[in-house]
Every structure is written in C-alpha cells, then in structure tokens.
Coordinates of C-alpha atoms and ligand atoms in Angstrom, one line a residue:
M16 CA 4.3 -17.0 14.9
P17 CA 3.1 -20.6 15.1
L18 CA 2.0 -22.1 11.9
L19 CA -1.6 -21.4 11.1
T20 CA -3.3 -24.8 11.0
R21 CA -6.9 -25.7 11.4
R22 CA -6.1 -27.8 14.3
N23 CA -4.2 -25.0 16.0
L24 CA -7.0 -22.6 15.2
L25 CA -9.5 -24.8 17.0
K26 CA -7.1 -25.3 19.9
A27 CA -6.5 -21.6 20.0
S28 CA -10.2 -20.8 20.1
A29 CA -10.6 -23.1 23.0
V30 CA -7.8 -21.8 25.1
A31 CA -7.5 -18.3 23.8
G32 CA -8.7 -16.8 27.1
A33 CA -5.3 -17.7 28.4
Y34 CA -3.6 -15.1 26.2
G35 CA -6.5 -13.0 25.1
V36 CA -6.7 -11.1 28.4
G37 CA -6.1 -7.5 29.2
I38 CA -4.4 -4.8 27.3
G39 CA -2.5 -5.8 24.1
I40 CA 1.0 -5.0 23.0
A41 CA 1.1 -1.3 22.6
G42 CA 4.3 0.5 23.4
K43 CA 6.5 -1.6 21.0
F44 CA 5.9 0.9 18.3
G45 CA 6.2 4.7 18.0
L46 CA 9.0 4.7 20.5
A47 CA 10.6 7.7 18.9
E48 CA 7.7 10.0 20.0
A49 CA 5.6 9.7 23.1
A50 CA 2.5 7.6 22.4
P51 CA -0.6 9.8 22.4
E52 CA -3.6 9.1 24.7
P53 CA -5.5 6.3 23.0
Q54 CA -8.8 7.1 21.2
V55 CA -11.3 4.8 22.9
L56 CA -13.2 2.7 20.4
K57 CA -15.9 0.8 22.2
A58 CA -17.3 -2.0 20.1
L59 CA -21.0 -2.1 21.0
K60 CA -24.5 -2.9 19.9
T61 CA -27.0 -0.1 19.3
Q62 CA -29.9 0.9 17.2
A63 CA -30.4 3.6 14.6
T64 CA -33.0 5.0 12.2
L65 CA -31.9 4.0 8.7
T66 CA -35.3 3.7 7.0
D67 CA -38.9 5.1 7.3
A68 CA -39.8 1.7 8.8
G69 CA -38.4 2.9 12.2
V70 CA -35.6 1.9 14.4
T71 CA -33.2 -0.9 13.2
K72 CA -32.0 -3.0 16.2
N73 CA -28.8 -5.0 16.6
I74 CA -26.6 -2.5 14.8
M75 CA -22.9 -2.9 15.7
T76 CA -20.6 0.1 15.8
W77 CA -17.8 1.7 17.8
G78 CA -18.6 4.6 20.1
N79 CA -16.3 7.2 21.6
V80 CA -16.8 7.0 25.4
G81 CA -19.1 9.8 26.4
G82 CA -19.9 10.7 22.8
A83 CA -22.9 10.1 20.7
V84 CA -23.4 6.6 19.4
G85 CA -24.0 6.2 15.7
M86 CA -21.9 5.7 12.6
P87 CA -18.3 4.7 13.5
P88 CA -16.4 8.0 14.0
V89 CA -14.3 9.3 11.2
L90 CA -10.8 8.8 12.6
R91 CA -8.4 11.6 12.0
M92 CA -4.7 10.9 12.0
T93 CA -1.7 12.8 10.8
K94 CA 0.9 11.3 8.4
G95 CA 4.1 10.5 10.3
K96 CA 2.6 11.2 13.7
P97 CA 1.9 8.4 16.3
Y98 CA -1.7 7.4 16.7
A99 CA -3.3 5.1 19.4
A100 CA -6.7 3.5 19.8
R101 CA -8.0 1.4 22.6
L102 CA -10.6 -1.2 21.4
T103 CA -12.8 -2.3 24.2
N104 CA -15.2 -5.1 23.4
T105 CA -18.7 -5.0 24.7
L106 CA -20.1 -7.2 22.0
D107 CA -21.2 -10.7 22.8
E108 CA -18.6 -12.1 20.4
P109 CA -14.8 -11.6 19.8
T110 CA -13.7 -8.8 17.5
T111 CA -10.6 -7.0 16.3
I112 CA -9.8 -3.9 14.2
H113 CA -8.1 -4.0 10.8
W114 CA -6.8 -0.6 9.4
H115 CA -7.4 -1.0 5.7
G116 CA -4.6 0.4 3.6
L117 CA -2.4 1.6 6.4
R118 CA 1.1 0.2 6.1
I119 CA 1.7 -0.5 9.8
P120 CA 3.5 -3.2 11.8
N121 CA 2.1 -6.7 11.5
K122 CA 1.1 -6.9 15.2
M123 CA -1.3 -4.0 14.6
D124 CA -3.0 -5.4 11.5
G125 CA -6.0 -6.9 13.4
V126 CA -6.3 -10.4 11.8
P127 CA -7.2 -12.9 14.5
F128 CA -4.8 -15.8 15.0
M129 CA -2.5 -14.4 12.2
T130 CA -1.4 -11.2 13.8
Q131 CA -3.2 -11.0 17.2
P132 CA -5.5 -13.1 19.5
Y133 CA -9.2 -12.5 19.6
V134 CA -10.3 -9.5 21.6
Y135 CA -13.0 -11.3 23.7
T136 CA -16.1 -9.8 25.3
G137 CA -15.0 -7.5 28.2
D138 CA -11.4 -7.3 27.0
S139 CA -9.4 -4.5 25.5
F140 CA -6.6 -4.2 23.0
D141 CA -4.4 -1.2 22.4
Y142 CA -3.4 -0.4 18.9
A143 CA -0.6 2.0 18.4
F144 CA 1.1 2.9 15.1
T145 CA 2.3 5.8 13.0
P146 CA 0.5 6.0 9.6
P147 CA 3.2 6.5 7.0
D148 CA 0.9 7.7 4.2
A149 CA -1.7 10.5 3.9
G150 CA -5.0 9.8 2.3
T151 CA -8.4 8.3 2.8
F152 CA -8.5 4.8 4.4
W153 CA -10.9 2.8 6.5
Y154 CA -11.2 0.4 9.4
H155 CA -13.3 -2.7 10.1
P156 CA -13.2 -5.9 12.2
H157 CA -11.5 -9.0 10.7
C158 CA -13.6 -11.3 12.7
N159 CA -17.1 -12.7 11.9
T160 CA -16.8 -10.0 9.2
L161 CA -20.0 -10.6 7.3
A162 CA -22.1 -10.1 10.4
Q163 CA -20.0 -7.4 12.1
M164 CA -19.3 -5.3 9.0
G165 CA -22.8 -6.0 7.6
Q166 CA -24.4 -4.8 10.8
G167 CA -22.4 -1.5 10.9
M168 CA -18.8 -1.9 11.8
T169 CA -17.2 0.0 8.9
G170 CA -15.6 3.4 9.5
V171 CA -13.5 5.9 7.6
I172 CA -10.0 7.1 8.3
V173 CA -8.6 10.4 7.2
V174 CA -4.8 10.7 7.3
E175 CA -3.9 14.3 6.9
D176 CA -0.7 15.8 5.6
A177 CA 0.1 19.4 6.6
A178 CA 1.3 19.8 3.0
D179 CA -2.1 18.8 1.5
P180 CA -3.6 21.5 -0.8
T181 CA -6.2 23.7 0.7
F182 CA -9.9 23.1 0.0
D183 CA -12.8 25.4 0.8
S184 CA -14.7 22.4 2.4
E185 CA -14.4 18.7 2.9
V186 CA -17.1 16.0 2.9
V187 CA -16.4 12.4 3.9
L188 CA -18.8 9.7 2.6
N189 CA -19.0 6.2 4.1
L190 CA -20.9 4.2 1.5
R191 CA -22.6 1.0 2.5
D192 CA -25.8 -0.9 2.2
W193 CA -27.9 -2.7 4.8
R194 CA -29.8 -6.0 4.4
L195 CA -33.1 -5.0 6.0
G196 CA -36.6 -6.3 5.7
G197 CA -39.7 -4.2 5.3
D198 CA -39.8 -3.9 9.0
G199 CA -36.4 -2.3 9.1
Q200 CA -34.8 -5.3 10.8
F201 CA -31.8 -7.3 9.6
I202 CA -32.6 -10.2 7.3
A203 CA -30.2 -13.1 6.4
A204 CA -26.8 -11.7 5.7
F205 CA -26.4 -13.7 2.5
R206 CA -27.9 -16.1 0.1
P207 CA -25.6 -19.0 -0.9
R208 CA -26.6 -18.8 -4.6
D209 CA -25.5 -15.2 -4.6
A210 CA -22.3 -15.8 -2.6
A211 CA -21.4 -18.2 -5.5
K212 CA -21.9 -15.3 -7.9
A213 CA -21.4 -11.5 -7.4
G214 CA -22.4 -11.6 -3.7
T215 CA -25.6 -10.7 -1.9
Y216 CA -26.6 -7.1 -2.2
G217 CA -28.1 -5.0 0.6
T218 CA -31.6 -3.7 0.4
V219 CA -31.0 -0.2 1.7
R220 CA -28.3 2.1 0.4
T221 CA -26.8 4.7 2.6
A222 CA -24.1 7.4 2.7
N223 CA -23.0 8.1 6.3
W224 CA -26.0 6.0 7.5
H225 CA -28.5 8.2 5.6
Q226 CA -30.3 7.7 2.4
E227 CA -29.3 10.3 -0.2
P228 CA -28.0 12.9 2.3
Q229 CA -27.4 16.4 1.3
Y230 CA -24.5 18.6 2.4
D231 CA -23.9 22.3 2.0
A232 CA -20.7 23.6 0.4
P233 CA -19.5 27.0 -0.6
A234 CA -20.8 28.1 -4.0
G235 CA -18.0 28.2 -6.6
G236 CA -15.7 26.6 -4.0
L237 CA -13.5 23.5 -4.1
V238 CA -14.7 20.6 -2.1
R239 CA -12.6 17.6 -1.2
L240 CA -15.0 14.7 -1.4
R241 CA -13.5 11.7 0.3
I242 CA -15.5 8.5 -0.6
A243 CA -14.9 5.1 1.0
V244 CA -16.8 2.1 -0.3
T245 CA -17.2 0.1 2.9
D246 CA -20.0 -2.2 1.7
V247 CA -19.5 -5.9 1.8
T248 CA -20.6 -6.5 -1.8
R249 CA -21.5 -3.5 -3.9
I250 CA -19.3 -2.2 -6.7
F251 CA -20.1 1.4 -7.7
S252 CA -19.7 3.2 -11.1
M253 CA -19.3 6.8 -10.0
K254 CA -20.5 9.8 -11.8
M255 CA -21.0 13.5 -10.8
E256 CA -24.0 15.4 -12.2
G257 CA -24.2 19.2 -11.9
A258 CA -20.6 19.9 -11.1
E259 CA -17.1 19.4 -12.4
A260 CA -15.4 16.6 -10.4
T261 CA -11.7 15.7 -10.8
V262 CA -10.2 12.5 -9.5
I263 CA -7.2 13.4 -7.3
A264 CA -6.5 10.2 -5.4
I265 CA -7.6 6.5 -5.5
D266 CA -7.1 4.2 -2.5
G267 CA -5.4 6.9 -0.5
N268 CA -2.7 7.7 -3.1
P269 CA -2.6 10.7 -5.4
V270 CA -3.2 9.7 -9.0
P271 CA -0.2 10.1 -11.3
K272 CA -2.3 12.5 -13.5
R273 CA -5.6 14.0 -12.5
F274 CA -8.6 13.3 -14.7
P275 CA -12.3 14.1 -14.8
L276 CA -14.6 11.7 -13.1
D277 CA -16.5 9.6 -15.6
L278 CA -18.0 6.3 -14.7
L279 CA -15.2 5.1 -12.5
Q280 CA -15.7 1.7 -11.0
I281 CA -14.9 1.6 -7.2
G282 CA -15.3 -1.7 -5.4
P283 CA -15.6 -2.8 -1.8
G284 CA -12.6 -1.6 0.2
Q285 CA -11.7 1.1 -2.3
R286 CA -11.6 4.9 -1.8
L287 CA -12.0 7.8 -4.2
D288 CA -10.9 11.4 -3.5
L289 CA -12.5 14.0 -5.7
A290 CA -12.0 17.7 -6.1
V291 CA -15.5 19.0 -6.8
R292 CA -15.9 22.5 -8.1
M293 CA -19.3 23.6 -6.8
P294 CA -21.7 25.5 -9.1
D295 CA -21.6 29.3 -8.8
S296 CA -25.3 29.9 -8.1
E297 CA -26.7 29.6 -4.6
G298 CA -29.0 26.6 -4.2
A299 CA -27.5 24.7 -7.2
I300 CA -27.1 21.0 -6.6
A301 CA -24.3 18.6 -7.5
T302 CA -25.2 14.9 -7.3
I303 CA -22.8 12.0 -6.9
E304 CA -24.5 9.0 -8.6
D305 CA -24.0 5.3 -9.0
I306 CA -24.6 4.4 -12.7
R307 CA -24.0 0.7 -12.3
G308 CA -27.2 -1.2 -12.8
T309 CA -30.3 -0.3 -14.7
T310 CA -31.3 3.1 -13.2
P311 CA -28.9 5.7 -11.8
K312 CA -28.9 5.9 -8.0
T313 CA -28.3 9.1 -6.1
I314 CA -25.5 8.5 -3.5
A315 CA -25.4 12.1 -2.0
R316 CA -26.0 15.7 -3.0
L317 CA -23.9 18.8 -2.5
R318 CA -25.8 22.2 -2.4
S319 CA -24.1 25.5 -3.2
V320 CA -24.4 28.1 -0.5
G321 CA -23.3 31.8 -0.3
A322 CA -21.7 34.0 -2.9
S323 CA -19.5 32.2 -5.4
L324 CA -15.9 31.9 -4.4
K325 CA -15.1 31.6 -8.1
R326 CA -12.4 29.1 -7.6
N327 CA -10.7 27.2 -10.4
I328 CA -9.9 23.5 -10.2
G329 CA -6.5 24.3 -11.9
D330 CA -5.6 26.3 -8.8
L331 CA -5.3 23.2 -6.7
A332 CA -1.7 22.4 -5.8
A333 CA -0.4 18.9 -6.4
M334 CA -0.4 16.4 -3.5
A335 CA 2.8 14.8 -2.2
E336 CA 3.3 11.2 -3.2
N337 CA 3.2 8.8 -0.3
P338 CA 6.6 7.2 0.6
V339 CA 5.9 3.8 -0.9
A340 CA 9.0 2.0 -2.0
K341 CA 9.4 1.8 -5.8
P342 CA 9.7 -1.9 -6.9
D343 CA 12.6 -2.9 -9.1
V344 CA 10.5 -4.5 -11.9
S345 CA 13.6 -5.9 -13.8
S346 CA 14.6 -8.1 -10.8
A347 CA 11.2 -8.8 -9.4
Q348 CA 10.2 -12.3 -8.8
K349 CA 6.8 -13.2 -10.3
I350 CA 4.0 -14.8 -8.2
S351 CA 1.1 -16.4 -10.0
V352 CA -2.3 -15.8 -8.3
V353 CA -5.2 -17.4 -10.0
L354 CA -8.7 -16.5 -8.8
S355 CA -11.2 -19.2 -9.5
A356 CA -14.3 -20.9 -8.4
T357 CA -13.9 -24.2 -6.6
A358 CA -15.7 -27.4 -7.0
E359 CA -15.8 -27.8 -3.2
S360 CA -19.1 -26.9 -1.5
A361 CA -18.7 -28.7 1.8
P362 CA -18.6 -26.6 4.9
V363 CA -15.1 -25.6 5.9
D364 CA -13.5 -24.1 9.0
S365 CA -12.8 -20.4 8.8
I366 CA -11.3 -17.8 11.1
C367 CA -14.1 -16.0 12.9
G368 CA -17.3 -17.4 11.6
T369 CA -17.7 -19.8 8.7
L370 CA -20.5 -19.2 6.2
G371 CA -20.6 -23.0 5.8
Y372 CA -19.7 -23.0 2.1
S373 CA -16.7 -23.1 -0.1
F374 CA -17.2 -21.5 -3.6
W375 CA -13.9 -19.7 -4.4
A376 CA -10.2 -20.3 -4.4
I377 CA -6.8 -18.7 -4.9
N378 CA -4.4 -21.0 -6.8
K379 CA -7.0 -23.7 -6.4
V380 CA -6.8 -23.6 -2.6
P381 CA -10.0 -22.5 -0.9
W382 CA -9.2 -20.8 2.4
P383 CA -8.5 -22.1 4.9
G384 CA -8.4 -25.2 2.8
D385 CA -9.4 -28.7 2.5
T386 CA -5.8 -29.2 1.7
S387 CA -3.3 -30.8 4.1
D388 CA -2.4 -29.0 7.3
P389 CA -0.8 -26.7 7.7
T390 CA -2.2 -23.9 5.5
A391 CA 0.9 -22.7 3.7
P392 CA 1.5 -19.1 2.6
L393 CA 0.9 -18.4 -1.1
S394 CA 4.5 -17.3 -1.2
E395 CA 7.4 -16.6 1.2
L396 CA 9.0 -13.2 0.4
K397 CA 12.4 -11.8 1.3
L398 CA 12.4 -8.5 3.1
G399 CA 13.3 -5.7 0.8
K400 CA 13.0 -7.7 -2.5
S401 CA 10.6 -6.7 -5.3
Y402 CA 7.7 -9.0 -6.4
I403 CA 5.0 -9.0 -9.1
L404 CA 1.7 -10.5 -8.3
Q405 CA 0.4 -11.9 -11.6
L406 CA -3.3 -11.9 -10.8
E407 CA -5.5 -13.8 -13.2
N408 CA -9.3 -13.8 -12.8
V409 CA -10.8 -16.9 -14.5
T410 CA -14.3 -16.3 -13.0
P411 CA -17.1 -14.4 -14.6
H412 CA -17.2 -12.0 -11.7
T413 CA -15.3 -8.9 -10.6
H414 CA -13.1 -9.2 -7.5
P415 CA -11.6 -6.4 -5.4
I416 CA -8.4 -8.0 -4.3
H417 CA -6.8 -6.5 -1.2
L418 CA -3.3 -7.0 0.1
H419 CA -2.6 -6.2 3.8
G420 CA 0.5 -4.3 5.0
M421 CA 2.0 -3.2 1.7
S422 CA 1.0 -1.1 -1.3
F423 CA 1.5 -2.2 -4.8
T424 CA 1.9 -0.4 -8.2
V425 CA -0.4 -1.4 -11.1
L426 CA 2.0 -2.3 -14.0
S427 CA -0.2 -3.6 -16.7
S428 CA -3.5 -5.3 -17.6
S429 CA -4.4 -7.7 -20.4
T430 CA -7.6 -6.0 -21.1
R431 CA -7.2 -2.2 -20.7
E432 CA -4.9 0.7 -20.4
V433 CA -3.9 1.2 -16.7
M434 CA -2.4 4.1 -14.8
P435 CA 0.6 3.2 -12.6
L436 CA -1.7 3.6 -9.5
V437 CA -0.2 2.9 -6.1
T438 CA -2.9 1.1 -4.2
D439 CA -3.8 -1.7 -1.7
T440 CA -6.9 -3.0 -3.6
Y441 CA -7.3 -3.8 -7.3
L442 CA -10.7 -4.5 -8.9
V443 CA -10.0 -7.4 -11.2
Q444 CA -12.4 -7.8 -14.0
P445 CA -13.6 -11.1 -15.5
D446 CA -10.9 -12.7 -17.7
E447 CA -8.4 -9.9 -16.8
K448 CA -4.8 -10.6 -16.1
V449 CA -3.0 -7.9 -14.2
Q450 CA 0.5 -7.3 -12.9
L451 CA 0.9 -5.7 -9.5
A452 CA 4.5 -4.9 -8.3
F453 CA 5.6 -4.1 -4.8
V454 CA 8.6 -4.2 -2.4
A455 CA 8.2 -6.7 0.4
D456 CA 9.2 -4.2 3.0
N457 CA 7.0 -5.2 5.9
L458 CA 7.8 -8.3 8.0
G459 CA 5.0 -10.8 8.8
D460 CA 2.1 -12.7 7.4
W461 CA -0.2 -10.6 5.3
L462 CA -3.6 -11.5 4.0
L463 CA -4.4 -11.3 0.3
H464 CA -8.1 -11.6 -0.2
C465 CA -11.3 -10.6 -2.1
H466 CA -13.1 -7.8 -0.4
I467 CA -16.5 -9.0 -1.4
I468 CA -16.8 -10.5 2.0
E469 CA -18.8 -13.5 0.9
H470 CA -16.1 -14.4 -1.5
Q471 CA -13.4 -13.9 1.1
K472 CA -15.4 -16.1 3.6
T473 CA -16.0 -18.9 1.1
G474 CA -12.5 -19.4 -0.1
M475 CA -11.0 -16.4 -1.9
T476 CA -8.3 -15.7 0.7
S477 CA -4.6 -16.5 1.0
Y478 CA -1.6 -14.8 2.6
V479 CA 2.0 -14.0 1.9
R480 CA 4.8 -14.2 4.4
V481 CA 7.6 -11.7 4.5
V482 CA 10.7 -12.9 6.3
Ligands
CU11 CU1 -14.5 -11.7 -5.0

C-alpha cells in the first residue's frame, strides 16, 4: 500500500470517489469453500426509545434488509466457515466495518486509507472472510468513530464452534452508554477536558439498548452470558449478585483456568464470557452489576423460570483453545511502546473526523503526528517471527490497548499477577508495564490503539507493519 501520509490522506479524501465506487474486493478470500450469500448490513439513521424522555433521533445502526431496525444485529458466524457481509452505506458520511478481534486478512480489516477506501454514501463494500477463532467478538466502524459508535454503531459477533460445551441458555449483552440530554436527544459527544483525562462518559447506560433489562433463564440451569463492552469510554468492574458466575473466556479466548467472577475490570473493546448457574427457585433473580464508581449499577438481570434443572457448573466441558500461534519468547524481539500524554494541543489531521485536539501519544508520537511525513509504523515486523510489546503506561489513566489482526499472550506485568491470557485488548493500568507476546503471522498494516475512542482520536494510535 502507499505510504500513509497526511498529504496523501487529504489527496485521497479529495479523489477517493475514483476508487471508492461499487463493490469491494470480495472473492479473494475463502476460495476453498464457496462464499456464502452476504448478510446485508445497511448503515442507516434511525430513531429508538432509549429513555422515558421519548424517542431519540439521529441514531446510527445497521439494519438487515427487510428486518426490524434497532440495535445492530448479533452476527452469528462459525469457526472455520466462510462468512460474508455486504455493507451498504445510506448514511450521509463515509463509513467502514472493523471486525474487532477477528484475525482475518488485512484487506477485510475496515480501516479507511490503511486497509480499504472509504465506503461513501450510496456505495457498498463486500466483506468476506473465515473467522479462525470461536468466541465473543464485536464490530464497529473505523471512521468518524466517536460519532458513529457513540450514536449506535456497535454490534456483537458470536463465533460458534460445534465443539462448544452445551448450555441451557445463552444471553448476549451489548453494553454501552449514550450521551443524551434531558430531552432524550444527543448532546456533545465529548468534553475536551475529559478527553484529556479518563474520557467523557455517557449519561444513559444500556444493555442491548435497554436500561437494566431482564431475561428469563431456566432455573438451576447453566447460562452462557456473553458480554461485550462496546462503549466508547466506560470501564466496568463486573460482579454477579444472586448466582454463581464463572469466568470461562475473556476477549473471545477460553481462560487458562476458570475462576469465579469477582470485580473483574473489563474495558472498552473487551468481552467477557460467563457461565452462570441460575438459582434453583422459580422467580429468583441474578443481577450482573458494575461496581466501579460510588454506587453499584445494575447492568442486567436474569430471572429463574421453571423447575430446577439442578445443573452443576463443574459439569461444563472445557472449551477448545483457539488456533493462535504460540510465540517463541526466547527469540522474540522486544518493541517498546510508551503510552503518554502529549504537550501538543493544536488541532491535528486524523482519519475520519478529527476531534481537533491532541492529548495523547504512543512513543511520543501523537497520531497521525505533527512529526515529519510520512507517518512511520511503530515497528516493521517479519512474517512468522515472534515479538514482545513492552507496553508502559506513564499516564494516570487506564487504557484498553487493542491490536488489530493478531492476538497476543499476556506474559507479565510489573504491578500484578497475570494469567497467560490470549487476547486482542489489554487494559493497562496507570504506571503498569506489561509484556505482550505474539507471532507476526498476518501480513499488512495493523493499528495499535487505545479503545477509549477520545484517546484514540486525540493521539493514542499507532500501527505495526508485517512484511
Ligand atoms: Cu486510553
């Protein structure tokens, strides 16, 4: 691909119509098996009732053609089976889709100007890939993200594996806030003084676009609770009241050893899979709560129904590991990644909508940089080699750092005991140094960024190049 430069970006924006037309580049992947009919994801504006104040206008989402329009559909895929989606854009601005956590070819990654052109109003783009891993993932635009995600465009992906253990029920929770005023309409997406700190919080919390929803589940049964934090800012501290909850997977990957849920921090971009053993008595309620902050907040409730199935959490079979290559730690090259604030505060250019500020940096470079053109990759990696990202957070804030295209293994932390989790997003605490190892086994340019979108959009973004 051409070098990503600010000058080129501007030029590309001006002329992108020349190559931003029509259907994209599907068909190059998944040749082994016939590509399935694409699932149509129509990017559109709609309205929805999120609060008692009435209908909220200017919500953005994806609708299935002919289907009801509301929360982005939960996309169901199967590990190792080709999947296809046709994005058609009826918004009045460009968009794309990024498939967070899916290790798929670079051209399908959905980052404008880095992996694909803008998908302009009226245009379509065909995404086609084969998800290699089972688990809970999610999708969102990578364009004007604070507005598009903030106004609704965050959806959950479930990749199933035929060998998954059997549950009595499954509940998927898409957790996100909305920045709404008292009249139920959108207010300013962010406040600069908050963007320079933890980020600007929403005013209305929802799970599946409802406040404190309740779902029925078989009494005494085992529920697979798939939670995706798709909010642009909020970090949760998860707790279950009224039922036994066991952590079975984090960020799509089974945990090396299951453990009871107790105040687990999950940040923007992350996912948590729980096995919940429902109470035996009909009508009993289990509540998933957020304990972070001053008063516990109810996220959602599960209600026991029917006669108890009397299941035991120990009955649950293990889940298969995902086929993520194991890094060779002894030969791995180390890459230093320092997360810091930046002194710069002048407006900078940014892909898909600048916020007009620069507050954050990776290795002292605020994206896309007031440094010399062209913007260089953080590091150039050799295909098949092992690397260790040595992440150091010198800010007083927590940052969920996400790598596109490849999953890493958490090796060690300077501040706490860590499990060797395989993941795509690590929540780096203030003053923490952490080592994340991975095999550079996916060709192309891959973003590395904070998933607090205000941080991402005001500098905390970089990329690695695998050649
Ligand atoms: Cu951040």
